[in-house]
Amino acid sequence: MSGGYEGKENVVNIEQSENRLVLQGNEAIVEGALASGCRFFAGYPITPASEIAELMSFKLPAVGGSFIQMEDEIASMGAIIGASLAGVKSLTATSGPGFSLMQENLGFACVAEVPCVVVNVMRGGPSTGLPTSPSQGDVMQARWGTHGDHPIIVLAVSSVRDCFEITVHAFNLSEKYRVPVILLSDEVVAHTREDIILPELKNLEVVERIRPSVPPEWYIPYEDNSRGVPAMADIGSGYRHHVTGLIHDAKGFPTQRSDEIDAFTRRQFRKITNGFCEIQMTKSLMMDDAEIAVIAYGAVSRSALRAIRIARERGVKAGLLQLITLFPFPKKAVDPVLRQCRAVLVPEMNMGQIIREVKRVNLSSKVVKYSRVDGQFITPDEIFEQLLAMYM
Amino acid sequence: MDEKFAGLRHDYLRHDKKFPHVWCPGCGNGIVLGALIRAIDRLELEKDELVLASGIGCAGRMPVYVDFNTLHTTHGRALTFATGIKLAKPELNVITVMGDGDATAIGGNHFIHAARRNLDLTAIIINNQIYGMTGGQYSPTTPYGAIASTAMHGHIEHAFSIAELAITAGASFVARGTVYHAAMLDTLLAKGIAKTGFSVIEVMSNCHTQYGRKNQMGDPVTMMKWFKENGVSKEKAARLSEEEMAGKFTIGVLADVDKPNYIEEYEKIREKAGAV
């Protein structure tokens, strides 16, 4: 493991916790969001994500938060940005068709640097596609779906436990870097029930955005600093300022000056680059002596884990690198795997999206694609067969 | 009085914003902004408690000039952002300013649902019957037969009446004013902002540059005269026949009803859910 994920593993003392539950992935996302301090949810019904909205509508009012069902996903995205600007951690959840509608305001969250978390429970697409079969077809949309040059963080969950933990990470990274975070789930993870031990809240690291410490008259809303992440004042806290979707100067006012535009764009990317080591989250399993490996993410990494265990039983030295962070692409974790192994398999429930990123890291290595696009889940046996062929 | 109003500029406009503004000489948007400032001054609202959110277009540029908490959102979406802000901080007074295309074309769905939901927001819709910033294309309020840059042979669609749309959709307070009736506009805006529940103030305004020039009203004065002659009070309109009202529109407060608003109702939900 590397990055922030590794650090979190030791935080929760499983033996002492009595919060043992059987949850589905969507429910665990709700628990993770509430534990992160999320107090606002706006959404629109869509399968296979609706359970998140339903549970939020039930639980948020009890903790003093607000839930609202909006008229569409465009509005849902607008509402969570508004709530976040007012200082409240905010979440929305959707699936492919709704995620497409959210891209417009997602760009606003990028340009105005508004922390928020967007869950996309992937189903088959494009368009209405395959309700409701699993898919990983939205990986590149999560990275590049909104127009214009922009950084964004994309995380992928593979289990119910991930759904809790990675949701907490999603909020933390969003707050810390003032960037929207996309949490990619899929229909398998969303609806699989597994046991989970919820950590005590006091054992959980929860990050809050940095708010200005200077008096309001000194506040410059988009002033650069060493981290590249400006302090963020809540609307209505006395720090009156302007927030716009136009490219803006340090004061937040629209600008056409090329020097200010350049500085703005470069800072957006610099803040993510600066935090790369922390943002990059991956998990390595049986990699120490691996000669071949699987690089997988989401529910497929569960099948991959089973496949490498079968392989090991047969004497095949196979390992797994599970990607939790998809973007910024965790190249520092992928590169050593490509150097170490003579062949690497990238199984995906799409025609090959992350495999292109893998190949970009090291063009000289042998990277094998395995695609399944028939609406069915990739099984351990399929991956094992591929591994066996690669090992021979 | 004039001196007092002139002084208000310095109290409410931003001192550090780069002027001049983006609007054409003679644009009605400045009159609406003046009326909004006078209404806010009359209501003695604190600048820290005020949020002015807009969408895209000429009207969308209004927030950047005023010293409130301001937000310039995406096209048609001002009410969605405003909804999030209001739910997160109900103590804030959240006002949106939109154009006719912004509010009733691309943002039409958000508009009718905000009215139906009855969240305590104020929506100012500056209706100049055209897309001004993009060059005079027809909007949902462009009259039948008018000329627009995308209707050079004459417009064949029929216009929305924004105020009537708002009433039907369930808004608590609906008024229509014009930039000619500026003193009345102060009052309508003040009433709308003070009203608890969803308020809509439609303001008939002039875009002589993009609408007037193509429709035999090529200067602000001609358009002002048109508003003066065709804006009819609700009381007077009641006395006129349908034929006499043809081409005219009612001005004043058109609806003012009291019904449970979203924030109060949600508080009850929290109590039911056992919030502490």
XYZ file of C-alpha atoms in Angstrom:
668
model
C 0.000 0.000 0.000
C 1.068 3.549 -0.448
C -0.185 7.019 0.173
C -2.863 8.074 2.632
C -4.639 4.747 2.449
C -1.807 2.952 4.164
C -1.872 5.374 7.058
C -5.576 4.800 7.615
C -5.258 1.041 7.972
C -3.891 1.352 11.482
C -6.296 3.988 12.671
C -9.189 1.628 13.264
C -8.819 -0.871 16.051
C -11.177 -3.553 14.829
C -11.082 -5.659 17.982
C -12.441 -2.893 20.173
C -15.210 -1.718 17.932
C -18.712 -3.057 18.418
C -20.136 -1.287 15.406
C -20.431 -4.463 13.346
C -23.002 -4.206 10.580
C -24.040 -5.878 7.359
C -24.353 -3.142 4.764
C -24.509 -2.780 1.023
C -21.980 -0.513 -0.668
C -24.425 2.341 -1.141
C -25.298 2.284 2.553
C -21.634 2.282 3.537
C -21.087 5.397 1.422
C -23.794 7.139 3.456
C -22.115 6.065 6.707
C -18.769 7.300 5.418
C -20.210 10.624 4.339
C -21.934 11.237 7.664
C -18.782 10.255 9.557
C -16.864 12.773 7.405
C -19.180 15.543 8.545
C -21.254 15.704 5.360
C -24.448 17.581 6.223
C -25.980 18.291 2.827
C -27.184 16.034 0.045
C -28.980 16.973 -3.155
C -29.856 14.316 -5.712
C -32.211 12.905 -8.279
C -33.464 9.306 -8.392
C -31.472 6.892 -10.537
C -30.689 3.185 -10.381
C -28.296 1.868 -9.038
C -27.509 4.897 -6.845
C -30.904 5.730 -5.318
C -30.286 3.999 -1.984
C -27.734 6.693 -1.166
C -30.356 9.442 -1.566
C -32.992 7.445 0.299
C -30.780 6.804 3.286
C -29.503 10.389 3.294
C -33.077 11.714 3.312
C -33.733 9.589 6.385
C -30.518 10.237 8.296
C -29.499 13.833 7.504
C -32.376 15.632 9.274
C -31.626 13.660 12.438
C -28.120 15.108 12.594
C -29.221 18.652 11.753
C -28.306 18.353 8.077
C -30.420 18.918 4.975
C -31.565 16.658 2.179
C -33.299 17.833 -0.962
C -34.479 15.961 -4.034
C -33.916 18.317 -6.941
C -35.607 18.459 -10.343
C -32.610 16.928 -12.142
C -28.914 16.188 -11.749
C -27.884 19.597 -13.094
C -29.767 21.156 -10.205
C -28.397 18.615 -7.722
C -24.850 19.551 -8.626
C -25.671 23.274 -8.398
C -27.244 22.814 -4.971
C -24.301 20.938 -3.468
C -21.927 23.642 -4.732
C -24.122 26.306 -3.137
C -24.232 24.459 0.180
C -20.481 23.874 0.139
C -19.851 27.573 -0.562
C -21.933 28.271 2.542
C -19.525 26.047 4.491
C -21.344 22.711 4.639
C -19.727 19.500 3.371
C -21.885 18.256 0.518
C -22.539 15.089 -1.455
C -24.506 13.968 -4.470
C -24.821 10.490 -5.974
C -25.884 9.336 -9.398
C -25.233 6.922 -12.259
C -24.175 7.395 -15.904
C -27.034 9.449 -17.379
C -27.133 11.712 -14.324
C -23.350 11.971 -14.239
C -23.473 13.313 -17.796
C -25.865 16.056 -16.681
C -23.628 16.962 -13.752
C -20.616 17.718 -15.931
C -21.625 21.356 -16.490
C -21.687 22.372 -12.852
C -18.835 20.016 -12.022
C -16.742 22.385 -14.125
C -17.945 25.261 -11.967
C -16.780 23.385 -8.852
C -13.391 22.968 -10.539
C -12.962 26.595 -11.618
C -14.274 28.093 -8.379
C -12.445 25.431 -6.309
C -15.479 24.258 -4.355
C -15.012 21.092 -2.279
C -17.695 18.464 -2.913
C -17.995 14.728 -3.473
C -19.845 13.175 -6.409
C -20.594 9.442 -6.318
C -21.094 7.769 -9.696
C -22.381 4.218 -9.333
C -21.462 3.047 -12.808
C -23.872 1.082 -14.964
C -23.604 0.111 -18.622
C -23.749 2.921 -21.168
C -23.761 5.078 -23.223
C -27.144 6.794 -22.855
C -29.758 4.860 -20.874
C -27.525 1.887 -21.565
C -27.858 -1.091 -19.285
C -29.969 -0.495 -16.228
C -28.818 -2.155 -14.223
C -25.700 -4.132 -15.033
C -22.200 -3.381 -13.804
C -19.756 -1.427 -15.930
C -16.591 0.603 -15.674
C -17.358 2.674 -18.738
C -17.257 6.103 -17.053
C -13.585 6.179 -16.036
C -12.479 8.687 -18.653
C -15.667 10.710 -18.267
C -14.879 11.057 -14.571
C -11.496 12.480 -15.512
C -12.399 14.564 -18.546
C -16.195 14.818 -18.588
C -16.442 18.538 -17.995
C -14.995 20.828 -20.634
C -11.750 22.720 -20.341
C -8.389 22.053 -18.789
C -8.932 21.085 -15.182
C -7.520 18.876 -12.444
C -9.840 16.531 -10.581
C -9.484 13.597 -8.204
C -11.116 10.259 -9.084
C -11.244 7.371 -6.586
C -12.613 3.849 -7.093
C -14.155 1.541 -4.477
C -14.065 -2.263 -4.518
C -15.853 -3.355 -1.343
C -18.298 -2.271 1.326
C -15.399 -1.429 3.583
C -13.906 0.713 0.794
C -17.225 2.467 0.417
C -16.920 3.697 3.991
C -13.197 4.401 4.114
C -12.696 5.833 0.651
C -15.711 8.106 1.082
C -13.970 9.559 4.140
C -10.800 9.993 2.062
C -12.847 11.597 -0.719
C -14.194 14.254 1.630
C -10.787 14.799 3.214
C -9.020 15.274 -0.119
C -11.812 17.486 -1.394
C -11.593 19.748 1.635
C -7.815 19.799 1.708
C -7.285 20.587 -1.961
C -10.512 22.519 -2.691
C -11.331 20.225 -5.592
C -14.351 18.086 -6.468
C -13.708 14.383 -5.876
C -15.440 11.746 -7.988
C -16.064 8.455 -6.236
C -16.543 5.697 -8.794
C -18.541 2.745 -7.585
C -20.309 0.163 -9.703
C -23.474 -1.852 -9.531
C -21.704 -4.851 -7.979
C -20.145 -2.925 -5.098
C -23.297 -0.836 -4.631
C -25.629 -3.751 -4.032
C -23.361 -6.396 -2.493
C -23.936 -6.861 1.223
C -20.850 -7.484 3.332
C -20.067 -7.181 6.992
C -18.270 -4.062 8.067
C -17.056 -2.748 11.380
C -17.582 0.970 11.482
C -14.771 2.798 13.226
C -15.346 4.969 16.260
C -15.691 8.575 15.116
C -12.910 9.652 17.449
C -10.524 7.293 15.652
C -11.313 8.754 12.268
C -9.198 11.454 10.704
C -11.554 14.094 9.340
C -10.118 17.077 7.472
C -11.762 20.512 7.304
C -11.055 23.131 4.652
C -8.734 25.905 5.773
C -10.744 29.042 6.482
C -9.209 32.522 6.506
C -7.473 33.626 9.692
C -6.999 37.218 8.549
C -9.657 39.893 9.156
C -12.246 40.226 6.342
C -10.720 43.416 4.924
C -7.426 41.577 4.356
C -8.989 38.507 2.772
C -7.997 37.758 -0.827
C -10.174 34.772 -1.807
C -7.914 33.215 -4.424
C -4.520 34.297 -3.135
C -1.756 31.822 -3.913
C 0.341 30.264 -1.158
C 2.917 27.497 -0.847
C 0.261 24.768 -1.108
C -1.542 26.476 -3.969
C -4.798 26.066 -2.040
C -6.324 29.419 -1.001
C -8.131 29.752 2.329
C -11.874 29.463 1.801
C -14.406 31.687 3.581
C -17.986 30.498 4.070
C -20.626 32.629 2.402
C -22.261 34.694 5.116
C -19.309 34.621 7.521
C -18.455 38.280 7.045
C -15.892 37.686 4.308
C -17.870 39.136 1.415
C -16.374 38.038 -1.870
C -17.282 37.125 -5.429
C -17.448 33.572 -6.787
C -17.643 33.094 -10.546
C -17.342 30.473 -13.256
C -15.261 32.935 -15.247
C -11.490 32.709 -15.010
C -10.700 35.130 -12.216
C -7.877 37.039 -10.574
C -6.740 36.545 -6.971
C -9.621 38.709 -5.753
C -12.116 36.481 -7.535
C -13.025 39.049 -10.196
C -13.163 38.062 -13.881
C -9.945 38.709 -15.748
C -8.743 38.750 -19.349
C -5.109 39.386 -18.431
C -2.931 36.636 -19.826
C -0.538 36.689 -16.855
C -3.415 36.204 -14.414
C -5.048 33.498 -16.546
C -1.775 31.589 -16.792
C -1.133 31.823 -13.041
C -4.681 30.684 -12.306
C -4.501 27.610 -14.553
C -1.055 26.539 -13.390
C -1.945 26.875 -9.714
C -4.967 24.571 -10.226
C -2.672 21.824 -11.419
C 0.208 22.627 -9.063
C -1.884 22.096 -5.949
C -2.724 18.545 -7.046
C 0.859 17.813 -8.147
C 2.116 19.036 -4.758
C -0.167 16.603 -2.986
C 0.418 13.705 -5.361
C 2.101 11.371 -2.849
C -0.820 11.721 -0.471
C -3.524 11.601 -3.138
C -2.093 8.480 -4.818
C -3.710 5.509 -3.065
C -3.068 1.928 -4.157
C -2.935 -1.490 -2.523
C -0.342 -4.191 -3.360
C -1.012 -7.850 -2.698
C 1.478 -10.683 -3.198
C 3.697 -8.416 -5.237
C 7.034 -9.153 -3.487
C 8.120 -12.001 -5.766
C 5.504 -11.571 -8.490
C 6.559 -12.277 -12.055
C 3.217 -11.330 -13.538
C 0.625 -8.992 -12.108
C -2.926 -7.742 -12.413
C -3.615 -4.013 -12.236
C -7.297 -3.582 -11.410
C -9.734 -1.226 -9.711
C -13.283 -1.324 -8.414
C -15.143 -4.607 -8.024
C -12.910 -6.267 -10.652
C -9.989 -6.112 -8.223
C -11.957 -8.518 -5.986
C -12.058 -11.070 -8.797
C -8.395 -10.360 -9.476
C -7.494 -11.042 -5.852
C -9.231 -14.427 -5.991
C -7.534 -15.147 -9.329
C -4.011 -14.511 -8.025
C -4.730 -16.724 -5.031
C -5.764 -19.542 -7.380
C -2.646 -18.827 -9.427
C -0.399 -18.987 -6.382
C -1.924 -22.359 -5.428
C -0.862 -23.586 -8.878
C 2.652 -22.215 -8.481
C 2.125 -19.152 -10.676
C 3.885 -16.165 -9.148
C 1.174 -13.562 -9.654
C 0.493 -10.341 -7.752
C -2.117 -7.600 -7.652
C -1.918 -3.842 -7.691
C -5.328 -2.400 -6.818
C -5.791 1.200 -7.839
C -7.890 3.244 -5.438
C -6.890 6.584 -6.916
C -7.505 6.571 -10.678
C -6.722 10.269 -11.229
C -4.249 11.814 -10.857
C -3.025 8.477 -12.247
C -0.858 6.728 -9.607
C 2.120 6.291 -11.902
C 4.603 6.098 -9.033
C 2.910 2.903 -7.860
C 2.359 1.483 -11.339
C 5.867 2.046 -12.659
C 7.682 -0.409 -10.289
C 5.086 -3.102 -11.106
C 5.709 -2.672 -14.819
C 9.471 -2.846 -14.270
C 9.271 -5.893 -11.996
C 6.854 -8.047 -14.001
C 7.309 -9.523 -17.438
C 3.606 -9.081 -18.196
C 0.739 -7.168 -16.619
C -2.981 -7.817 -17.114
C -5.483 -4.964 -16.941
C -9.014 -6.402 -16.721
C -11.788 -3.832 -17.113
C -15.531 -3.831 -17.668
C -15.012 -1.536 -20.664
C -13.126 -1.681 -23.953
C -9.906 -0.490 -22.287
C -9.735 2.856 -20.479
C -7.277 2.648 -17.578
C -5.020 0.385 -19.662
C -4.082 3.417 -21.768
C -2.896 5.218 -18.649
C -0.929 2.125 -17.608
C 0.761 1.947 -21.000
C 1.627 5.641 -20.859
C 3.685 5.011 -17.704
C 6.030 2.572 -19.397
C 5.632 1.854 -23.096
C 8.269 -0.878 -23.163
C 6.475 -3.313 -20.872
C 3.989 -5.961 -21.913
C 0.517 -4.846 -20.901
C -2.373 -7.181 -21.719
C -5.934 -6.036 -22.070
C -8.941 -8.006 -20.919
C -12.322 -6.438 -21.634
C -15.773 -7.628 -20.734
C -18.600 -5.501 -22.132
C -21.608 -7.823 -22.050
C -23.072 -6.415 -18.840
C -21.634 -9.287 -16.813
C -19.073 -9.161 -14.052
C -15.502 -10.371 -14.727
C -15.026 -13.627 -12.789
C -11.881 -14.900 -11.022
C -11.697 -17.839 -13.439
C -11.525 -15.534 -16.448
C -8.661 -13.571 -14.928
C -6.887 -16.750 -13.879
C -7.066 -18.126 -17.427
C -5.533 -14.918 -18.737
C -2.771 -15.073 -16.131
C -2.017 -18.664 -16.982
C -1.664 -17.790 -20.679
C 0.642 -14.878 -19.799
C 2.787 -17.043 -17.490
C 3.422 -19.759 -20.049
C -33.572 62.757 -2.390
C -31.468 62.444 -5.543
C -28.373 63.187 -3.534
C -29.240 60.490 -1.032
C -29.728 57.924 -3.754
C -26.510 58.946 -5.472
C -24.707 58.376 -2.168
C -26.064 54.839 -1.916
C -23.792 53.839 -4.765
C -20.821 54.252 -2.485
C -22.439 52.220 0.277
C -23.347 49.241 -1.859
C -21.074 49.080 -4.915
C -17.665 47.450 -4.692
C -14.781 49.861 -4.464
C -12.143 47.419 -5.635
C -13.986 46.180 -8.732
C -12.668 47.211 -12.088
C -15.246 49.530 -13.691
C -16.733 50.444 -16.176
C -19.465 47.814 -16.275
C -20.156 45.630 -19.309
C -23.634 46.969 -20.151
C -24.443 49.135 -23.205
C -25.152 52.837 -22.672
C -28.839 53.208 -21.822
C -29.273 49.572 -20.741
C -32.134 48.891 -18.343
C -29.972 46.631 -16.161
C -28.496 49.656 -14.389
C -31.979 50.869 -13.460
C -32.796 47.453 -12.004
C -29.526 47.474 -10.050
C -30.344 50.981 -8.738
C -33.815 49.848 -7.699
C -32.374 46.768 -5.984
C -29.925 48.888 -3.996
C -32.696 51.291 -2.940
C -34.948 48.372 -1.954
C -32.197 46.813 0.143
C -31.444 50.166 1.744
C -35.121 50.651 2.518
C -35.273 47.224 4.171
C -32.080 48.032 6.139
C -30.526 44.665 5.332
C -26.935 43.922 6.326
C -24.537 43.345 3.443
C -23.067 40.283 5.174
C -26.485 38.638 5.269
C -27.214 39.227 1.593
C -26.405 36.848 -1.234
C -26.866 37.919 -4.843
C -26.561 35.008 -7.289
C -26.920 35.181 -11.052
C -26.723 32.978 -14.119
C -25.231 33.853 -17.488
C -25.945 36.749 -19.803
C -26.035 40.522 -19.372
C -28.133 40.244 -16.183
C -25.657 37.662 -14.946
C -22.976 40.317 -14.654
C -24.864 42.280 -11.982
C -23.553 40.585 -8.794
C -19.893 41.397 -9.418
C -20.556 45.124 -8.931
C -22.233 44.970 -5.512
C -20.569 44.535 -2.149
C -22.624 41.548 -0.940
C -21.823 37.848 -0.934
C -21.984 37.374 -4.686
C -22.119 34.425 -7.018
C -22.003 34.269 -10.805
C -23.080 30.710 -11.644
C -23.727 28.734 -14.833
C -26.381 29.477 -17.457
C -29.868 29.018 -16.030
C -28.669 27.505 -12.761
C -28.648 30.447 -10.340
C -31.680 29.103 -8.468
C -30.036 25.705 -7.924
C -26.965 27.245 -6.293
C -29.238 29.584 -4.323
C -31.204 26.555 -3.096
C -28.042 24.976 -1.668
C -26.947 28.208 -0.002
C -30.370 28.840 1.556
C -30.669 25.300 2.940
C -27.140 25.419 4.325
C -27.609 28.864 5.883
C -31.322 29.744 6.193
C -30.478 32.985 8.002
C -29.090 34.462 4.754
C -31.267 36.526 2.455
C -30.722 34.956 -0.952
C -31.640 36.898 -4.099
C -31.135 35.708 -7.662
C -31.043 37.886 -10.760
C -31.598 36.306 -14.162
C -32.512 37.199 -17.706
C -35.539 35.899 -19.610
C -33.559 33.286 -21.548
C -31.561 32.378 -18.471
C -34.596 31.889 -16.219
C -37.216 30.493 -18.595
C -35.340 28.665 -21.377
C -32.212 26.914 -20.121
C -33.258 27.438 -16.492
C -36.994 26.966 -16.999
C -37.146 23.666 -15.156
C -35.308 25.067 -12.135
C -37.584 28.118 -12.157
C -40.902 26.265 -12.025
C -39.630 23.827 -9.408
C -38.239 26.584 -7.203
C -41.681 28.215 -7.347
C -43.418 24.919 -6.572
C -41.049 24.125 -3.716
C -41.579 27.531 -2.078
C -38.121 27.921 -0.647
C -37.619 31.449 0.693
C -35.743 32.937 -2.270
C -36.231 36.056 -4.384
C -35.983 35.756 -8.164
C -35.561 38.968 -10.147
C -36.043 38.277 -13.839
C -35.021 41.045 -16.184
C -37.119 40.467 -19.280
C -35.727 42.231 -22.333
C -37.363 39.732 -24.700
C -34.100 38.740 -26.358
C -30.677 37.128 -25.854
C -28.645 40.316 -25.615
C -25.110 39.217 -24.830
C -24.945 36.626 -27.612
C -26.277 38.984 -30.283
C -30.064 39.163 -30.348
C -31.329 35.618 -30.826
C -34.986 34.988 -29.926
C -35.796 34.002 -26.354
C -38.891 32.403 -24.763
C -40.354 35.913 -24.287
C -39.708 37.303 -27.776
C -43.152 38.335 -29.109
C -44.761 36.531 -32.031
C -43.806 38.275 -35.258
C -40.775 40.110 -33.839
C -37.438 40.150 -35.634
C -34.436 38.484 -33.993
C -31.030 37.437 -35.304
C -32.272 33.829 -35.434
C -35.719 34.947 -36.705
C -34.864 37.335 -39.510
C -38.095 36.445 -41.315
C -40.199 37.046 -38.219
C -40.683 35.004 -35.051
C -43.224 32.185 -35.297
C -43.209 30.974 -31.684
C -45.367 32.325 -28.874
C -44.012 34.073 -25.796
C -44.124 32.973 -22.182
C -45.661 35.334 -19.690
C -43.110 34.959 -16.915
C -45.298 36.336 -14.120
C -48.257 34.112 -15.022
C -45.914 31.130 -15.281
C -44.639 31.865 -11.771
C -48.171 32.162 -10.365
C -49.223 28.862 -11.931
C -46.085 27.154 -10.666
C -46.944 28.204 -7.116
C -44.773 31.200 -6.217
C -45.862 32.985 -3.010
C -45.263 36.483 -4.358
C -45.326 37.569 -8.000
C -44.974 41.110 -9.337
C -44.212 42.737 -12.659
C -42.570 46.114 -13.099
C -40.726 47.999 -15.794
C -37.560 50.056 -15.930
C -39.725 53.074 -16.807
C -41.726 52.751 -13.566
C -38.549 52.935 -11.479
C -40.091 54.175 -8.222
C -42.664 51.383 -8.358
C -39.839 48.927 -9.018
C -38.144 49.875 -5.714
C -41.365 48.982 -3.908
C -41.961 45.740 -5.790
C -38.414 44.554 -5.117
C -38.620 45.502 -1.433
C -41.902 43.618 -1.062
C -40.536 40.573 -2.857
C -37.359 40.454 -0.784
C -39.297 40.931 2.464
C -41.781 38.190 1.592
C -41.202 34.781 3.191
C -41.488 32.142 0.466
C -40.559 32.128 -3.198
C -40.882 35.625 -4.738
C -40.678 36.536 -8.397
C -40.308 40.056 -9.726
C -40.380 40.231 -13.499
C -38.916 43.484 -14.791
C -39.667 44.536 -18.370
C -36.428 46.079 -19.571
C -34.978 47.529 -22.733
C -32.407 45.957 -24.973
C -32.465 48.669 -27.640
C -29.152 47.334 -28.971
C -30.296 43.834 -29.840
C -34.109 43.938 -29.712
C -35.069 47.574 -30.307
C -32.940 48.166 -33.377
C -34.484 45.203 -35.168
C -38.023 46.128 -34.112
C -38.420 49.861 -34.788
C -37.402 50.873 -31.242
C -33.734 51.565 -31.782
C -33.060 53.787 -28.781
C -33.714 53.597 -25.034
C -36.196 56.487 -25.017
C -38.476 54.829 -27.583
C -38.443 51.641 -25.575
C -39.141 53.520 -22.340
C -42.154 55.129 -24.002
C -43.322 51.678 -25.047
C -43.161 50.477 -21.419
C -44.951 53.633 -20.260
C -47.780 53.206 -22.750
C -48.228 49.457 -22.472
C -47.640 48.766 -18.780
C -51.131 48.798 -17.217
C -51.889 48.513 -13.502
C -53.796 45.437 -12.359
C -56.745 47.628 -11.354
C -56.898 49.391 -14.699
C -56.421 46.140 -16.587
C -59.515 44.749 -14.863
C -61.572 47.503 -16.457
C -60.196 46.996 -19.964
C -61.601 44.578 -22.531
C -59.481 41.796 -23.985
C -59.126 43.795 -27.205
C -58.033 46.901 -25.336
C -55.421 44.847 -23.455
C -53.945 43.371 -26.656
C -50.193 44.006 -26.705
C -50.280 45.473 -23.179
C -49.174 43.875 -19.908
C -50.164 44.252 -16.264
C -47.780 45.754 -13.724
C -47.802 45.778 -9.940
C -48.229 42.985 -7.396
C -49.987 40.160 -9.239
C -50.015 37.493 -6.510
C -49.307 37.509 -2.781
C -50.267 34.383 -0.886
C -49.122 32.781 2.343
C -48.298 29.109 2.475
C -45.869 26.907 4.391
C -42.328 27.561 3.226
C -39.664 24.909 2.789
C -37.352 25.985 5.618
C -40.149 25.914 8.228
C -41.359 22.581 6.924
C -37.883 21.076 6.971
C -37.450 22.139 10.586
C -40.481 19.980 11.387
C -38.868 17.075 9.523
C -35.763 17.468 11.672
C -37.887 17.360 14.816
C -39.652 14.209 13.597
C -36.288 12.624 12.804
C -35.180 13.354 16.348
C -32.580 16.049 15.715
C -31.042 17.435 18.857
